[in-house]
Coordinates of C-alpha atoms in Angstrom, one line a residue:
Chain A
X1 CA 32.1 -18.7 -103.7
X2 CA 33.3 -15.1 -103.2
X3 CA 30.6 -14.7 -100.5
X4 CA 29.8 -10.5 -99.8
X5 CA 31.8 -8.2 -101.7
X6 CA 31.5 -4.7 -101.5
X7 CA 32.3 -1.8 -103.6
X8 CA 34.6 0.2 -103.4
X9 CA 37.0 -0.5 -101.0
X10 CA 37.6 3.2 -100.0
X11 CA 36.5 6.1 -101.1
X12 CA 37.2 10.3 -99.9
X13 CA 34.6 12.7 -100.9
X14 CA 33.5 16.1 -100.2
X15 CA 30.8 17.2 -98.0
X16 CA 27.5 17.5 -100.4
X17 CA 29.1 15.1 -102.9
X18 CA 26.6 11.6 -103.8
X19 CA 28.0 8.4 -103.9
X20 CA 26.5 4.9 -103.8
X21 CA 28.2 1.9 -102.2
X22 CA 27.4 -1.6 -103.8
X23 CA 27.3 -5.2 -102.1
X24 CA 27.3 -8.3 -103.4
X25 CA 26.3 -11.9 -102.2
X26 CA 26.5 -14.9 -104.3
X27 CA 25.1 -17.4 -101.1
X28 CA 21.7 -16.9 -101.9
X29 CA 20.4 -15.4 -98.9
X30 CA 17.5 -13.7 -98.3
X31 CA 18.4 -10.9 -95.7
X32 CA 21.1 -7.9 -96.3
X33 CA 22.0 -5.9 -94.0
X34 CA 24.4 -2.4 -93.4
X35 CA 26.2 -1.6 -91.0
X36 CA 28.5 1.6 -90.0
X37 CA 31.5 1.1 -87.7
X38 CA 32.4 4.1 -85.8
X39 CA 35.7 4.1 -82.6
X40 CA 33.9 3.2 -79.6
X41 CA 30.6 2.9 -81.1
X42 CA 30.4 -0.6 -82.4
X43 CA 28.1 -1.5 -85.3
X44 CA 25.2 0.2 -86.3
X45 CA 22.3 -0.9 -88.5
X46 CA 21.4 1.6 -91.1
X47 CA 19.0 -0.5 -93.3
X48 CA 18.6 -4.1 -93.9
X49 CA 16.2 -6.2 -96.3
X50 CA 14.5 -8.8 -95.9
X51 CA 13.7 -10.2 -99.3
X52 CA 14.3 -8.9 -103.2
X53 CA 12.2 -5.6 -103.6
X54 CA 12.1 -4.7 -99.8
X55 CA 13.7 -2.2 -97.1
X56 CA 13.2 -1.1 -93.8
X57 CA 14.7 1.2 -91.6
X58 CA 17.4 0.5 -88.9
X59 CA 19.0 2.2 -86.2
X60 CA 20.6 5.2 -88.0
X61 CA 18.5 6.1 -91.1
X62 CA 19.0 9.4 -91.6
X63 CA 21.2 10.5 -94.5
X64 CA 21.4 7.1 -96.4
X65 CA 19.2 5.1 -98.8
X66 CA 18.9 1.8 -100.1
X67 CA 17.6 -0.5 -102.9
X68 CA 17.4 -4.0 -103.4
X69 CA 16.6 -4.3 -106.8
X70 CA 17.8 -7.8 -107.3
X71 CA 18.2 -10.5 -104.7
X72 CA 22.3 -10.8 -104.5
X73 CA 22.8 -6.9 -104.6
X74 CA 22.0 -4.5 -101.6
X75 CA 23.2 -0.6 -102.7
X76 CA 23.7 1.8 -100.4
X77 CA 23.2 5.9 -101.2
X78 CA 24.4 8.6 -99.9
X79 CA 22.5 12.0 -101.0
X80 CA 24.5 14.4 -99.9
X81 CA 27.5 13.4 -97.8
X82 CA 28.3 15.1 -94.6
X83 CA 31.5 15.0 -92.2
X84 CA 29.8 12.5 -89.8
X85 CA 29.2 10.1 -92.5
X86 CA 32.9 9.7 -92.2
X87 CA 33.1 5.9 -91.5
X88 CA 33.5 1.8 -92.3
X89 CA 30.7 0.4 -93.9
X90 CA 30.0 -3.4 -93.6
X91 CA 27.8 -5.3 -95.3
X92 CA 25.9 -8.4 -94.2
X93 CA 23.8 -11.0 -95.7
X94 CA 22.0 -14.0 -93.4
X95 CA 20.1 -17.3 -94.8
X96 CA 17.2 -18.9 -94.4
X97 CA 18.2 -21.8 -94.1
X98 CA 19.9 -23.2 -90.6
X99 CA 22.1 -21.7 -88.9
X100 CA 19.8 -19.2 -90.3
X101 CA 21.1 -16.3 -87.9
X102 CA 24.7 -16.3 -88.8
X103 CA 25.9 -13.0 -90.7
X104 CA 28.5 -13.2 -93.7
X105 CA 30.2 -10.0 -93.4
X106 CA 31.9 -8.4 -96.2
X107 CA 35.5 -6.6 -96.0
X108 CA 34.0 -2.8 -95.7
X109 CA 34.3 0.0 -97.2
X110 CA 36.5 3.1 -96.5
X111 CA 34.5 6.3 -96.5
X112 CA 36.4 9.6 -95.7
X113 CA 34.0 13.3 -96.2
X114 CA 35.9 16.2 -96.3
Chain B
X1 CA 17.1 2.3 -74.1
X2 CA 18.4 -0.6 -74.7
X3 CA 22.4 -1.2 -74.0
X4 CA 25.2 -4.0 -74.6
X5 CA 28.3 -3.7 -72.6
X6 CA 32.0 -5.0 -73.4
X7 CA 35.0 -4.4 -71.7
X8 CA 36.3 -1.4 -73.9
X9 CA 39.6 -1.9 -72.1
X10 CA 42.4 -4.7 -74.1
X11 CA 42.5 -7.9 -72.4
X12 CA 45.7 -9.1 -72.3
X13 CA 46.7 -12.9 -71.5
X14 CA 49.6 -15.7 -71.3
X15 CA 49.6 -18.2 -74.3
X16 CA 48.2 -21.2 -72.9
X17 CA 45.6 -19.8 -70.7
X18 CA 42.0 -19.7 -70.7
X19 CA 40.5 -16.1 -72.1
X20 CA 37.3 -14.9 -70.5
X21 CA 35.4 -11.9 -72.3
X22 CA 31.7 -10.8 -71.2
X23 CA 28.8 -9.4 -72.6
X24 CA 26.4 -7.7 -70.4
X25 CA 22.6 -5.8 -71.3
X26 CA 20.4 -4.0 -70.0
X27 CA 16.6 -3.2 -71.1
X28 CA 16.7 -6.0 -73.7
X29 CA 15.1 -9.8 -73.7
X30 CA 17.4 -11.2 -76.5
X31 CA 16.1 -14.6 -77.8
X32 CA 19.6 -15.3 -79.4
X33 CA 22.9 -13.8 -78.8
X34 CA 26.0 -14.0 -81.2
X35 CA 29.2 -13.9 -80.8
X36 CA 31.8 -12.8 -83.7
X37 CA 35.7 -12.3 -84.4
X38 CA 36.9 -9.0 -85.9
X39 CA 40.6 -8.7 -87.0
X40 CA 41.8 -5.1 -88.1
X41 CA 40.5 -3.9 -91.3
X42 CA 38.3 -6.7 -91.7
X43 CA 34.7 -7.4 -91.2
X44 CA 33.5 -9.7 -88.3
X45 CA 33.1 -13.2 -88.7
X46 CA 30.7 -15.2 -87.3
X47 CA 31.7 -17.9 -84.4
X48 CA 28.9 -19.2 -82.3
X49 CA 25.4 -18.6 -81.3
X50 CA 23.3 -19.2 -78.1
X51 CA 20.0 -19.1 -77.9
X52 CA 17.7 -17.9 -74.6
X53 CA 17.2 -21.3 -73.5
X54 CA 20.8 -23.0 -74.1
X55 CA 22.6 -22.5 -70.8
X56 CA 26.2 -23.1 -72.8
X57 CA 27.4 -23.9 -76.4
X58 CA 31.0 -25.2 -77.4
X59 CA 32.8 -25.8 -80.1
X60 CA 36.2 -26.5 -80.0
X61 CA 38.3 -24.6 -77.9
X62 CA 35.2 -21.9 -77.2
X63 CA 32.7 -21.6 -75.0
X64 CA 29.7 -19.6 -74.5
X65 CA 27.3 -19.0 -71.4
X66 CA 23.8 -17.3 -71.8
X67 CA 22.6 -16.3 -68.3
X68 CA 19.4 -14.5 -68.8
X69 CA 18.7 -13.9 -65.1
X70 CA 22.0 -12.2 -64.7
X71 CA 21.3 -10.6 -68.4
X72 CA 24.9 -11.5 -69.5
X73 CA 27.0 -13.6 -71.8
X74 CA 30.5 -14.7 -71.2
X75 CA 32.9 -16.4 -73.6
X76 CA 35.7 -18.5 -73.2
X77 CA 38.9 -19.2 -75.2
X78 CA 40.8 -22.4 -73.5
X79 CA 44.2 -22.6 -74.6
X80 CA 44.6 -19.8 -75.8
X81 CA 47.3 -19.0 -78.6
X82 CA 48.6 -15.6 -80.6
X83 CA 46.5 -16.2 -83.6
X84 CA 43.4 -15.8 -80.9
X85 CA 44.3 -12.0 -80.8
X86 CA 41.2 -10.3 -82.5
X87 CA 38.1 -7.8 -81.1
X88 CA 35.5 -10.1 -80.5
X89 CA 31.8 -8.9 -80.6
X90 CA 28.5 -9.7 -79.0
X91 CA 25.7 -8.9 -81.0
X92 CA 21.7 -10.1 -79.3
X93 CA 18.7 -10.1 -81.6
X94 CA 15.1 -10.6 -79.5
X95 CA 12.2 -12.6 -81.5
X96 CA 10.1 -11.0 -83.9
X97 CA 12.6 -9.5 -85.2
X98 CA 15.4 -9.6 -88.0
X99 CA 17.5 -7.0 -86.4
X100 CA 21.0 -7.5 -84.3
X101 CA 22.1 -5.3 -81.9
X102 CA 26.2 -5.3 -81.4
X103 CA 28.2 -4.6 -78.6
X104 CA 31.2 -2.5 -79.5
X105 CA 33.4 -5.1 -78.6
X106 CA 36.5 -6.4 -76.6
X107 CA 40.3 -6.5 -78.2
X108 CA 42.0 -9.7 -77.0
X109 CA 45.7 -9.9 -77.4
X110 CA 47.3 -13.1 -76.2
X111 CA 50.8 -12.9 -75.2
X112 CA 53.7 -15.8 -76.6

């Protein structure tokens, strides 16, 4: 079980430049979520998913989109990267099954916009 | 708005003793509050949940309050040891909803 992966691990683009960031879960589960990590900030929920095919919205949106085309892979997209994009992404899956609330984080991923 | 509040300052504490970190909202009814370990360029992983009407939870040496009159969380280490040095997070999540909101989180360092 490798549990969430994500990829890549770090990454430096330039402002305007597109990228998408891939995670992986091989537990099964139902709900994906990202996350952004800014100093002093904590975590912050970009988008999430609740099931294969769905998306919805979380606390900072703007800038970012997402798929979840199949049900172990949650993508996130950048359109057109900006300075404050400049951050670590975490990924996040959670069951339904019991203890259905605990999040599997993955390791993050580096993100530096020039 | 709603707000979660750790102590952004390091906690620093003998080997041996008993580490105390706390969690306090505001403008929030959480009906289950997290709490998770966070080492340096890793992602948080998951150590215990309470839920509104749990007064405490344990498992092993930790322990976790839920006081939803005083609107605050606190979590204990009992003999603690170096390898407990970490950022640990709160994160709350009310009903009716799939969404966690995290605290930004308190970096313990226990000293040998």
């Amino acid at each position: 079980n490798a549990g969430v992966t994500q990829t890549p691990k770090f990454r430096v683009l330039k402002t305007g430049q597109s990228m998408t960031l891939l995670c992986a879960q091989d537990m099964n589960h139902e709900y994906m979520y990202w996350y952004r990590q800014d100093p002093g900030m904590g975590l912050r929920l970009i988008h999430y998913s609740v099931g294969e095919g769905t998306t919805a919205k979380g606390e900072v949106p703007d800038g970012y989109n997402v798929s979840r085309l199949k049900k172990q892979n949650f993508l996130l997209g950048l359109e057109s990267a900006a300075p404050s994009q400049t951050s670590v992404y975490f990924c996040a899956s959670s069951g339904t099954a019991r203890p259905q609330e605990t999040q599997y984080f993955g390791p993050g991923t580096r993100l530096l916009v020039l | 708005s709603q707000k979660i509040e750790q102590n952004s300052e390091a906690l620093n504490i003998q080997e041996g003793k008993t580490a105390t970190l706390t969690c306090n909202y505001t403008n929030y009814s959480p009906a289950y509050l997290q709490w998770y370990r966070q080492d340096p360029g890793r992602g948080p992983v998951f150590l215990l949940l309470i839920r509104e009407n749990e007064k405490e939870k344990r498992k092993e040496r930790l322990k976790v309050t839920f006081d939803t009159t005083l609107k605050q969380s606190l979590f204990h280490i009992t003999a603690s040891q170096p390898a407990d040095s970490a950022t640990y997070l709160c994160a709350l999540r009310g009903s009716g909803t799939y969404k966690y909101i995290f605290g930004t989180g308190t970096r313990l360092k226990v000293l040998a």
